Amino acid sequence: MRVLLISHSLVTRSNHRLPEELACYPDLQLDVLTPEWWNEESRIVYQEKTEDSSYRIHCDQVIYYRQPKPNLFLFRSTLAHLLHTVKPDIIDAQEEPFSLAMGQILALRKLYAPQAKLLFYSFQNLYKRYPLPFSGFEQWAFRVASHACVSASEISDVLRRKGYCGQVVLNPPGVDPAIFYPSPEARASIRATFSIALDQPVLGYLGRLSPEKGIQDIIYALSSLPMNTRLLIVGGGVSSEIKHLAQQFGVADRLILTGAINRVDVPRYLNAMDILIVPSRTTPRWKEQFGRVIAEASMCGVPVIGSSSGAIPEVVGENGLIFPEGNIRMLAVAVHLLLDQPHLRHELGTRAHRHARQHFTWEQVAKDRYTLYQEMFHG
């Protein structure tokens, strides 16, 4: 079974865990196409090639249309060559159906590998109408692709509403349990860095600093919480508004802003938290998608309090608490509940860890993807 996996996200070394796990299946011949470099939030990230010889990785230059965004790029030359030489049975395109890359994949498939079955991936959980040619690429993908992978069930509803009639399979991104795990040592180290006692309650946020992420709601809630409660905000972005708001509410001395951190340090910061808060707010153009940080915190045994935005309730499940997005009072109630009941906090963290080990490891994600490949190949 020959599979060509195409994904811009595989520029990042940590995401290679999917092809590494897939390559463990002996009847699978895997080729991977990914950009040589990628523009990640105005930062150039270069391909970190793997030494794994069980699959072949091919890098190509990309051409951006107007601006460097995930849905506005094309591969320069390698895609056509791979389709012609590999002659894949399955094309696993981890790109949105409306993207420029998808249009390129569809056109070159028609020329060089018309027999290949197509699978696409979507994170889009809002119903949007796109201008030409993007709407044309989307409908073309809907006609050709026999299967679609999604990270949350509400994305399936969007695809159906848009007219997709193929099979939709839930296959979320994975988390590496060898990197994300409960670590008392990391907890103690990070807390010592910021002069936080081991028994002092720490709320945490990890992600980009932007209005739709709802960080302001945590600031509001913090003002009603016990004075020894600290708030650890980890992520890059404009922090001046957050600092100003914290000063307004008299909690500036309880706030820790780390700025952007190295990806390898994420599990250490998560372990320093007693509770991770994901307070996202839906906007007309965006609502929370998978929320990978929820799965990562869960793998570390950290309980999550999340808003009702997008896929958050589905990812958190029964292993954390959900509050109506934008409802600061209910957020504060949820935090009070977990701070006042350590046994409940511990129970939720344990359940979240167990759930993550069952559903969010790269091994499980790859197993589900391989099962899908088999269904497509024999179907």
Coordinates of C-alpha atoms in Angstrom, one line a residue:
M1 CA 0.0 0.0 0.0
R2 CA 1.7 3.2 -1.2
V3 CA 0.8 6.4 0.6
L4 CA 1.9 10.0 -0.2
L5 CA 1.4 12.1 3.0
I6 CA 1.4 15.9 2.2
S7 CA 1.6 18.4 5.0
H8 CA 3.1 21.8 5.7
S9 CA 3.0 21.1 9.4
L10 CA 5.7 18.4 9.1
V11 CA 8.3 21.2 8.8
T12 CA 8.3 20.9 12.6
R13 CA 10.3 18.0 14.0
S14 CA 7.8 17.2 16.8
N15 CA 5.1 16.5 14.2
H16 CA 7.2 13.8 12.6
R17 CA 5.8 11.4 15.2
L18 CA 2.8 10.6 12.9
P19 CA 4.9 9.3 9.9
E20 CA 7.3 7.6 12.3
E21 CA 4.4 5.6 13.8
L22 CA 2.8 5.0 10.4
A23 CA 6.0 3.6 9.1
C24 CA 5.9 0.9 11.7
Y25 CA 3.3 -0.9 9.6
P26 CA 5.2 -3.3 7.3
D27 CA 2.7 -3.2 4.4
L28 CA 2.8 0.6 4.2
Q29 CA 5.2 2.3 1.8
L30 CA 5.2 5.9 3.0
D31 CA 6.5 9.0 1.2
V32 CA 6.2 12.4 2.9
L33 CA 6.1 15.8 1.1
T34 CA 6.7 18.9 3.2
P35 CA 8.1 22.4 2.6
E36 CA 11.8 23.2 3.1
W37 CA 10.8 26.1 5.3
W38 CA 7.7 27.6 6.7
N39 CA 6.6 31.1 7.8
E40 CA 5.3 30.5 11.4
E41 CA 3.8 33.7 12.8
S42 CA 6.4 35.8 11.0
R43 CA 9.2 33.5 12.1
I44 CA 10.9 31.3 9.5
V45 CA 11.1 27.6 10.5
Y46 CA 13.3 25.3 8.5
Q47 CA 12.7 21.6 7.9
E48 CA 14.2 19.4 10.5
K49 CA 14.9 16.2 8.6
T50 CA 14.5 12.9 10.4
E51 CA 17.1 10.1 10.4
D52 CA 14.3 7.5 10.2
S53 CA 14.9 5.4 7.2
S54 CA 11.5 3.6 7.4
Y55 CA 9.9 6.3 5.3
R56 CA 11.1 8.8 2.8
I57 CA 10.7 12.5 3.3
H58 CA 10.9 15.0 0.4
C59 CA 11.3 18.7 0.9
D60 CA 10.2 21.4 -1.6
Q61 CA 10.3 25.1 -1.8
V62 CA 6.9 26.8 -1.4
I63 CA 5.5 29.8 -3.2
Y64 CA 3.1 32.0 -1.2
Y65 CA 0.2 33.9 -2.8
R66 CA 0.2 37.5 -1.5
Q67 CA 0.8 36.6 2.1
P68 CA 2.4 33.7 4.1
K69 CA -0.6 31.8 5.3
P70 CA -1.3 28.1 5.5
N71 CA -4.0 28.1 2.8
L72 CA -2.1 30.4 0.4
F73 CA 0.9 28.4 -0.7
L74 CA 1.9 26.1 -3.6
F75 CA 4.7 23.5 -3.9
R76 CA 7.3 24.6 -6.5
S77 CA 8.2 21.4 -8.3
T78 CA 8.4 18.1 -6.2
L79 CA 4.7 17.3 -6.0
A80 CA 4.3 16.4 -9.7
H81 CA 7.5 14.3 -9.7
L82 CA 6.3 12.3 -6.6
L83 CA 2.9 11.6 -8.0
H84 CA 4.5 10.4 -11.2
T85 CA 7.2 8.2 -9.7
V86 CA 5.6 7.0 -6.4
K87 CA 2.2 6.3 -8.1
P88 CA 0.5 6.4 -4.7
D89 CA -2.6 4.3 -3.9
I90 CA -3.6 7.0 -1.4
I91 CA -2.9 10.7 -1.2
D92 CA -3.2 11.9 2.4
A93 CA -3.4 15.7 2.0
Q94 CA -3.3 17.3 5.4
E95 CA -4.5 20.6 3.9
E96 CA -7.9 22.3 3.9
P97 CA -10.1 21.5 0.9
F98 CA -10.3 25.2 -0.1
S99 CA -6.6 25.8 0.0
L100 CA -4.3 26.6 -2.9
A101 CA -2.3 23.5 -2.1
M102 CA -5.4 21.4 -2.4
G103 CA -6.1 22.9 -5.9
Q104 CA -2.6 22.0 -6.9
I105 CA -2.9 18.5 -5.5
L106 CA -6.2 17.9 -7.3
A107 CA -4.9 19.1 -10.7
L108 CA -1.6 17.1 -10.5
R109 CA -3.4 14.0 -9.3
K110 CA -5.6 14.2 -12.4
L111 CA -2.5 14.3 -14.6
Y112 CA -0.2 11.9 -12.9
A113 CA -2.1 9.6 -10.4
P114 CA -5.8 9.6 -11.3
Q115 CA -6.2 6.2 -9.7
A116 CA -5.1 7.5 -6.3
K117 CA -7.7 7.8 -3.6
L118 CA -7.8 11.1 -1.8
L119 CA -8.1 12.0 1.8
F120 CA -8.1 15.6 3.1
Y121 CA -8.0 17.1 6.6
S122 CA -10.0 20.0 8.0
F123 CA -10.0 22.1 11.1
Q124 CA -12.6 24.6 9.9
N125 CA -15.5 24.6 12.4
L126 CA -17.2 27.7 11.1
Y127 CA -19.4 27.8 8.0
K128 CA -17.7 30.2 5.6
R129 CA -18.2 31.0 1.9
Y130 CA -15.0 31.5 0.0
P131 CA -14.4 33.4 -3.2
L132 CA -13.2 31.8 -6.4
P133 CA -10.9 30.0 -7.0
F134 CA -11.0 28.7 -3.4
S135 CA -14.7 27.7 -3.4
G136 CA -14.0 25.8 -6.6
F137 CA -11.1 23.9 -5.1
E138 CA -13.3 23.0 -2.1
Q139 CA -16.1 21.6 -4.3
W140 CA -13.6 19.8 -6.4
A141 CA -12.1 18.2 -3.3
F142 CA -15.6 17.2 -2.1
R143 CA -16.2 15.4 -5.4
V144 CA -12.9 13.6 -5.5
A145 CA -12.1 12.7 -1.9
S146 CA -13.6 9.5 -0.5
H147 CA -12.7 10.4 3.1
A148 CA -12.1 13.4 5.3
C149 CA -10.3 13.6 8.6
V150 CA -11.4 16.1 11.2
S151 CA -10.2 17.1 14.7
A152 CA -13.6 17.6 16.2
S153 CA -17.2 16.4 15.4
E154 CA -18.6 19.9 14.8
I155 CA -16.3 20.2 11.7
S156 CA -18.2 17.2 10.2
D157 CA -21.4 19.3 10.5
V158 CA -19.7 22.1 8.5
L159 CA -18.6 19.7 5.8
R160 CA -22.0 18.2 5.5
R161 CA -23.7 21.6 5.3
K162 CA -21.3 22.5 2.5
G163 CA -22.2 19.4 0.5
Y164 CA -19.5 16.8 1.3
C165 CA -20.9 13.3 1.0
G166 CA -17.9 11.2 1.7
Q167 CA -16.9 9.5 4.9
V168 CA -15.8 11.8 7.8
V169 CA -13.4 10.3 10.4
L170 CA -12.4 11.8 13.7
N171 CA -8.6 11.8 13.9
P172 CA -7.2 14.5 16.2
P173 CA -3.6 15.7 16.4
G174 CA -1.4 13.6 18.7
V175 CA 0.7 14.3 21.7
D176 CA 3.9 12.5 22.6
P177 CA 3.7 10.9 26.1
A178 CA 7.4 10.6 26.3
I179 CA 7.6 14.5 26.3
F180 CA 4.3 15.4 28.0
Y181 CA 3.9 13.6 31.4
P182 CA 3.5 14.5 35.1
S183 CA 6.8 15.7 36.4
P184 CA 7.2 16.9 40.0
E185 CA 10.8 17.9 39.1
A186 CA 9.6 20.3 36.3
R187 CA 6.9 21.7 38.6
A188 CA 9.5 22.5 41.3
S189 CA 12.0 23.9 38.9
I190 CA 9.6 26.4 37.1
R191 CA 8.0 27.4 40.4
A192 CA 11.5 28.1 41.9
T193 CA 12.3 30.2 38.9
F194 CA 9.4 32.6 39.6
S195 CA 9.6 32.3 43.5
I196 CA 6.3 30.4 43.8
A197 CA 5.9 28.0 46.7
L198 CA 5.1 24.4 45.9
D199 CA 1.8 24.6 47.8
Q200 CA 0.8 28.0 46.3
P201 CA -2.2 27.8 43.9
V202 CA -1.2 28.6 40.3
L203 CA -3.6 29.1 37.4
G204 CA -2.2 28.9 34.0
Y205 CA -2.7 30.0 30.4
L206 CA -0.6 28.8 27.5
G207 CA -1.1 30.2 24.0
R208 CA -1.0 33.3 21.9
L209 CA -1.9 36.6 23.5
S210 CA -4.8 37.9 21.4
P211 CA -8.3 39.2 22.4
E212 CA -10.3 36.1 21.1
K213 CA -8.3 33.9 23.5
G214 CA -10.2 35.5 26.4
I215 CA -7.2 36.1 28.7
Q216 CA -8.9 39.2 30.0
D217 CA -11.5 37.0 31.6
I218 CA -8.9 35.2 33.7
I219 CA -7.7 38.7 34.9
Y220 CA -11.2 39.6 35.9
A221 CA -11.7 36.3 37.7
L222 CA -8.3 36.5 39.4
S223 CA -9.4 39.6 41.3
S224 CA -12.1 37.6 43.1
L225 CA -9.8 34.7 44.0
P226 CA -7.6 34.2 47.1
M227 CA -4.7 36.6 47.4
N228 CA -2.1 33.9 47.2
T229 CA -3.3 32.7 43.8
R230 CA -0.8 33.4 41.0
L231 CA -1.6 33.5 37.3
L232 CA 1.1 32.2 34.9
I233 CA 0.6 33.4 31.3
V234 CA 2.8 31.7 28.8
G235 CA 2.9 32.8 25.2
G236 CA 3.9 35.5 22.7
G237 CA 2.0 38.5 21.6
V238 CA 1.1 42.0 22.8
S239 CA 1.2 41.9 26.6
S240 CA 0.8 45.7 27.4
E241 CA -3.1 45.5 27.5
I242 CA -2.9 42.5 29.9
K243 CA -0.5 44.3 32.2
H244 CA -2.7 47.4 32.1
L245 CA -5.8 45.4 32.9
A246 CA -4.0 43.6 35.8
Q247 CA -3.0 47.0 37.2
Q248 CA -6.6 48.2 37.0
F249 CA -7.9 45.2 38.9
G250 CA -5.1 45.3 41.5
V251 CA -3.6 41.9 40.5
A252 CA -0.4 43.0 38.7
D253 CA 1.8 41.6 41.5
R254 CA 0.1 38.1 41.1
L255 CA 0.6 38.0 37.4
I256 CA 3.6 36.3 35.7
L257 CA 4.1 36.9 31.9
T258 CA 6.8 34.7 30.5
G259 CA 6.5 35.8 26.8
A260 CA 7.2 33.3 24.1
I261 CA 9.0 30.2 25.2
N262 CA 10.8 27.4 23.3
R263 CA 8.5 24.6 22.3
V264 CA 10.6 22.0 24.2
D265 CA 9.8 23.9 27.5
V266 CA 6.0 23.7 27.1
P267 CA 5.6 20.5 29.3
R268 CA 7.7 22.0 32.0
Y269 CA 5.5 25.1 32.3
L270 CA 2.3 23.0 32.1
N271 CA 3.5 20.9 35.0
A272 CA 4.0 24.1 37.1
M273 CA 0.2 24.8 36.9
D274 CA -2.5 23.5 39.2
I275 CA -5.2 24.4 36.6
L276 CA -4.9 25.2 32.9
I277 CA -7.6 27.7 31.8
V278 CA -8.7 27.9 28.1
P279 CA -11.1 30.8 28.1
S280 CA -11.5 31.3 24.3
R281 CA -14.3 33.6 23.0
T282 CA -16.0 32.9 19.7
T283 CA -15.9 35.7 17.1
P284 CA -17.7 36.0 13.7
R285 CA -14.5 34.7 12.0
W286 CA -13.1 32.2 14.5
K287 CA -13.9 29.8 17.3
E288 CA -11.6 27.5 19.2
Q289 CA -10.7 24.4 17.1
F290 CA -9.0 21.4 18.6
G291 CA -7.0 23.2 21.3
R292 CA -3.9 21.0 21.4
V293 CA -2.8 22.6 24.7
I294 CA -5.8 20.8 26.3
A295 CA -4.5 17.4 25.2
E296 CA -1.0 18.4 26.3
A297 CA -2.1 19.5 29.7
S298 CA -4.2 16.4 30.1
M299 CA -1.1 14.2 29.3
C300 CA 0.7 16.1 32.1
G301 CA -2.2 15.3 34.5
V302 CA -3.2 19.0 34.8
P303 CA -7.0 19.6 35.0
V304 CA -8.5 22.0 32.5
I305 CA -11.2 24.6 32.9
G306 CA -12.4 25.6 29.4
S307 CA -15.0 27.9 27.9
S308 CA -17.8 26.6 25.7
S309 CA -16.2 27.9 22.6
G310 CA -15.9 25.6 19.6
A311 CA -14.3 22.2 20.2
I312 CA -13.2 22.9 23.8
P313 CA -16.1 21.0 25.5
E314 CA -15.5 17.9 23.3
V315 CA -11.8 17.8 23.9
V316 CA -12.1 18.4 27.7
G317 CA -15.0 15.9 28.0
E318 CA -15.8 14.8 31.5
N319 CA -12.3 15.2 32.6
G320 CA -12.4 19.0 33.4
L321 CA -14.9 21.8 33.9
I322 CA -16.7 24.0 31.2
F323 CA -18.1 27.5 31.7
P324 CA -20.2 29.5 29.3
E325 CA -17.7 31.6 27.2
G326 CA -17.4 35.2 28.4
N327 CA -19.1 34.4 31.8
I328 CA -16.5 35.6 34.2
R329 CA -18.6 34.8 37.3
M330 CA -19.0 31.1 36.2
L331 CA -15.2 30.9 35.5
A332 CA -14.5 32.2 39.0
V333 CA -16.9 29.6 40.4
A334 CA -15.2 26.8 38.6
V335 CA -11.8 27.9 39.8
H336 CA -13.0 28.3 43.4
L337 CA -14.4 24.8 43.2
L338 CA -11.1 23.2 42.2
L339 CA -9.0 25.3 44.5
D340 CA -11.3 24.5 47.5
Q341 CA -11.5 20.8 46.7
P342 CA -8.0 19.4 46.0
H343 CA -9.3 15.9 45.8
L344 CA -11.6 16.8 43.0
R345 CA -8.7 18.6 41.2
H346 CA -6.5 15.6 41.6
E347 CA -9.3 13.3 40.4
L348 CA -9.9 15.4 37.3
G349 CA -6.2 15.5 36.5
T350 CA -5.9 11.7 36.8
R351 CA -8.9 11.2 34.6
A352 CA -7.6 13.6 32.0
H353 CA -4.2 11.9 32.0
R354 CA -5.9 8.5 31.5
H355 CA -8.1 9.8 28.7
A356 CA -5.2 11.5 26.9
R357 CA -3.2 8.2 27.1
Q358 CA -6.1 6.4 25.5
H359 CA -7.0 8.8 22.7
F360 CA -4.3 11.4 22.0
T361 CA -1.0 9.5 21.8
W362 CA 0.7 9.6 18.3
E363 CA 0.6 5.8 18.4
Q364 CA -3.2 5.8 18.7
V365 CA -3.6 8.5 16.1
A366 CA -1.4 6.6 13.7
K367 CA -3.3 3.4 14.4
D368 CA -6.6 5.0 13.5
R369 CA -5.1 6.6 10.4
Y370 CA -3.7 3.2 9.3
T371 CA -7.1 1.6 9.8
L372 CA -8.5 4.4 7.6
Y373 CA -5.9 3.7 4.9
Q374 CA -6.8 0.0 4.9
E375 CA -10.5 0.9 4.5
M376 CA -9.7 3.2 1.6
F377 CA -7.3 0.8 -0.1
H378 CA -9.7 -2.2 0.1
G379 CA -12.9 -0.2 -0.4

